Short mmCIF file of N, CA and C in Angstrom, two decimals:
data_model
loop_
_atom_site.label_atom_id
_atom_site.label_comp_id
_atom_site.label_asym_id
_atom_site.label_seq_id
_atom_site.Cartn_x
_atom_site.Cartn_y
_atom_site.Cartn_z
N UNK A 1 38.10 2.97 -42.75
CA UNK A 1 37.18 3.16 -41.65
C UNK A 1 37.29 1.98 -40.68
N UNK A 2 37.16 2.19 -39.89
CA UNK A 2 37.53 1.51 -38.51
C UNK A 2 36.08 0.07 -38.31
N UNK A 3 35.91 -0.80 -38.46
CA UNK A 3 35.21 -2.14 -38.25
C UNK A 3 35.50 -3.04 -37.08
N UNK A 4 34.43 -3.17 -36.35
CA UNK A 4 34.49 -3.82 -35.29
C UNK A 4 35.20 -5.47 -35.22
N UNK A 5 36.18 -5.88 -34.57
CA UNK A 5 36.70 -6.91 -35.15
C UNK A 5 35.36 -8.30 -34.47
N UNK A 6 34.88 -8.16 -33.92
CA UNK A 6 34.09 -9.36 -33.18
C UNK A 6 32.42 -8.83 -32.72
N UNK A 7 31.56 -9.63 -32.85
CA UNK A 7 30.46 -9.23 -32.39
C UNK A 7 30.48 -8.64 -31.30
N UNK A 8 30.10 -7.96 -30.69
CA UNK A 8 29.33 -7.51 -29.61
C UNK A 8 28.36 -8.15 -28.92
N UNK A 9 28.70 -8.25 -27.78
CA UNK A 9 27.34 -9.67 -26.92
C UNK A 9 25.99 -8.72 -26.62
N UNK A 10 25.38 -9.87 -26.27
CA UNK A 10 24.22 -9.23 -25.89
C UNK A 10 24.29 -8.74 -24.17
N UNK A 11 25.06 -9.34 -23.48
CA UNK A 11 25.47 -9.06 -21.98
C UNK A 11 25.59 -7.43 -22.34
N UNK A 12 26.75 -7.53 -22.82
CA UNK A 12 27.34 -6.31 -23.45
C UNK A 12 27.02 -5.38 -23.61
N UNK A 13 26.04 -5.31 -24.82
CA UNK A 13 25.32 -4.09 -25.06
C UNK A 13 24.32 -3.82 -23.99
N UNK A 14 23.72 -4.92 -23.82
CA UNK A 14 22.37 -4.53 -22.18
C UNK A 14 23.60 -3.65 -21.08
N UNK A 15 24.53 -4.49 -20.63
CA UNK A 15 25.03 -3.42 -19.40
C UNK A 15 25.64 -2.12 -20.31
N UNK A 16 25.98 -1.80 -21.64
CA UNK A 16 26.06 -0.53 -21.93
C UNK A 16 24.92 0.50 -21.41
N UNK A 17 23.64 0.00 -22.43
CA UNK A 17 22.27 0.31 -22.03
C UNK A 17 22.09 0.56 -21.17
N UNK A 18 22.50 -0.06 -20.07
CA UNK A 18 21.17 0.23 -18.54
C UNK A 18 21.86 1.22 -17.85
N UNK A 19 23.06 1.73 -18.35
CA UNK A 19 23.32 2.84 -17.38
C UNK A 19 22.63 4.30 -18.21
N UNK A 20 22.12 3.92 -19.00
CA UNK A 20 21.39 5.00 -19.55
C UNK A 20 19.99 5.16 -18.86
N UNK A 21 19.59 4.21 -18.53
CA UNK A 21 18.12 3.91 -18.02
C UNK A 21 18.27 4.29 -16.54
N UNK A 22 19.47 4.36 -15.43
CA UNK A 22 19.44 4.11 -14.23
C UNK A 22 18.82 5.81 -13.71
N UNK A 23 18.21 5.65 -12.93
CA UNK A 23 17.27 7.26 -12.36
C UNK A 23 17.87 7.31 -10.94
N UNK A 24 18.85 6.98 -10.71
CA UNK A 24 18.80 7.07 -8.73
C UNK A 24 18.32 6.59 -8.19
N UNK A 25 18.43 6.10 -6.68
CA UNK A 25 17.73 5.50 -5.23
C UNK A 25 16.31 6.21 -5.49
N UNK A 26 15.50 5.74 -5.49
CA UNK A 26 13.94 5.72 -5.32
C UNK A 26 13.82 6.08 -3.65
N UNK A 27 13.59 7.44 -3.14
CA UNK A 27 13.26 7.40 -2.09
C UNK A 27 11.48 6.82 -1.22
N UNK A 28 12.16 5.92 -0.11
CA UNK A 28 10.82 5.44 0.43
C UNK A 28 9.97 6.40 1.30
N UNK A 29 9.03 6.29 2.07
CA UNK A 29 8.08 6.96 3.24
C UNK A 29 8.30 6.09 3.96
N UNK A 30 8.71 6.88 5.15
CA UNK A 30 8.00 6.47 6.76
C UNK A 30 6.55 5.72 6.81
N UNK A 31 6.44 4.23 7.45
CA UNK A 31 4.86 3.90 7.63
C UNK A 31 4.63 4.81 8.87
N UNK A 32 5.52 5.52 9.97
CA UNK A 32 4.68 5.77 10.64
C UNK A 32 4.17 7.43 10.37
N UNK A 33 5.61 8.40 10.21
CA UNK A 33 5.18 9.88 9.96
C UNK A 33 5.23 9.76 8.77
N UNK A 34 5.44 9.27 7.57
CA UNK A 34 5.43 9.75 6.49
C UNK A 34 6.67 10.82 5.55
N UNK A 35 7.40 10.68 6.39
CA UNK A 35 8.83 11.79 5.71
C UNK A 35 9.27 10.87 4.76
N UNK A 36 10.52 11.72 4.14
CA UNK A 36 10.77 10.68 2.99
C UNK A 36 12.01 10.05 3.54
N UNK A 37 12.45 8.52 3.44
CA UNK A 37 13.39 8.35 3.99
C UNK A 37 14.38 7.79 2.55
N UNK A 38 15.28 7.36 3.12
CA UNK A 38 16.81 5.90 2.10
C UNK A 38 16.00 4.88 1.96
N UNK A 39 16.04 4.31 0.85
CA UNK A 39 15.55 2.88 1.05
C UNK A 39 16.58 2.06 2.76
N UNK A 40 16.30 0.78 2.99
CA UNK A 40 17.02 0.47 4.38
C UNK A 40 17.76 0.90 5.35
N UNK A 41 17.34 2.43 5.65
CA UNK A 41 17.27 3.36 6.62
C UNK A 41 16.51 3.90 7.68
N UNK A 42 17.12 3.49 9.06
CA UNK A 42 15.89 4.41 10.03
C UNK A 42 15.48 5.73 10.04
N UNK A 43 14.51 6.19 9.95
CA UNK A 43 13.75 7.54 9.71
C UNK A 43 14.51 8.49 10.83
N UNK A 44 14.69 9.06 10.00
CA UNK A 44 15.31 10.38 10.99
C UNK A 44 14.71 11.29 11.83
N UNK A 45 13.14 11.58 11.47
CA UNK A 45 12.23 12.42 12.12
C UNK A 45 11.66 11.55 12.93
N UNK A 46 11.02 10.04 13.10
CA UNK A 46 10.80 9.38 14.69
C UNK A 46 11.58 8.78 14.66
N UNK A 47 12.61 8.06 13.77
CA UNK A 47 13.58 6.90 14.65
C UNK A 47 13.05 5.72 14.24
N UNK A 48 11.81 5.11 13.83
CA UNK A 48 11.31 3.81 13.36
C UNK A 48 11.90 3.56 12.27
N UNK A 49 11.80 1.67 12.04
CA UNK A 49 12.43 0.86 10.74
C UNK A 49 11.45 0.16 10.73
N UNK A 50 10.82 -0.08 9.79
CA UNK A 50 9.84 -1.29 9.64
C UNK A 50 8.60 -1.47 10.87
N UNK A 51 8.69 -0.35 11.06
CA UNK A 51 7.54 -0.30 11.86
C UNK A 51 7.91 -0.58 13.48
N UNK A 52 9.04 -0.91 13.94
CA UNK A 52 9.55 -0.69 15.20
C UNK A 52 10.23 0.54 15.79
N UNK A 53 10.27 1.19 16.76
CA UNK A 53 11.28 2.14 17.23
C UNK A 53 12.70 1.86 17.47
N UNK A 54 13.75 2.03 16.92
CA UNK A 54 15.27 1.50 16.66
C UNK A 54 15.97 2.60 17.09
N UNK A 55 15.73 3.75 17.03
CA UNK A 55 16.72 4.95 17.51
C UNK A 55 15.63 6.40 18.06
N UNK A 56 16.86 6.89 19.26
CA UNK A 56 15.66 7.81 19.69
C UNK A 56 15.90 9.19 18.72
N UNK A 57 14.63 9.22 18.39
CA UNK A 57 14.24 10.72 17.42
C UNK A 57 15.07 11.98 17.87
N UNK A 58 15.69 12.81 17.55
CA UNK A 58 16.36 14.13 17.59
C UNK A 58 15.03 15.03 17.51
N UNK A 59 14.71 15.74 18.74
CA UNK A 59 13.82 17.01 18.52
C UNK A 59 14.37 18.24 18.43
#
């Protein structure tokens, strides 16, 4: 039967692990309309970033 020749780190096994744990980009809200946006993305429905107007809205 096959035996691991060397420990296994702890780096190691955690980055095995965490791709088990990873869920996707967490989508944010618009502060001003509220749509759902990208995290560090201007809102597509008004065009605001952080609370400024950065691009003009598509109606």
């Amino acid at each position: 039967m096959a035996v691991p020749k060397r420990k296994t780190s702890k780096m190691k096994v955690r980055m095995r692990k965490a791709a088990n744990r990873y869920e996707g980009v967490q989508a944010t809200f618009c502060q001003n309309c509220g749509a759902a946006v990208a995290p560090h993305r201007a809102c597509l429905k008004c065009g605001t970033y952080k609370g400024q107007n950065v691009v003009e809205a598509a109606e």
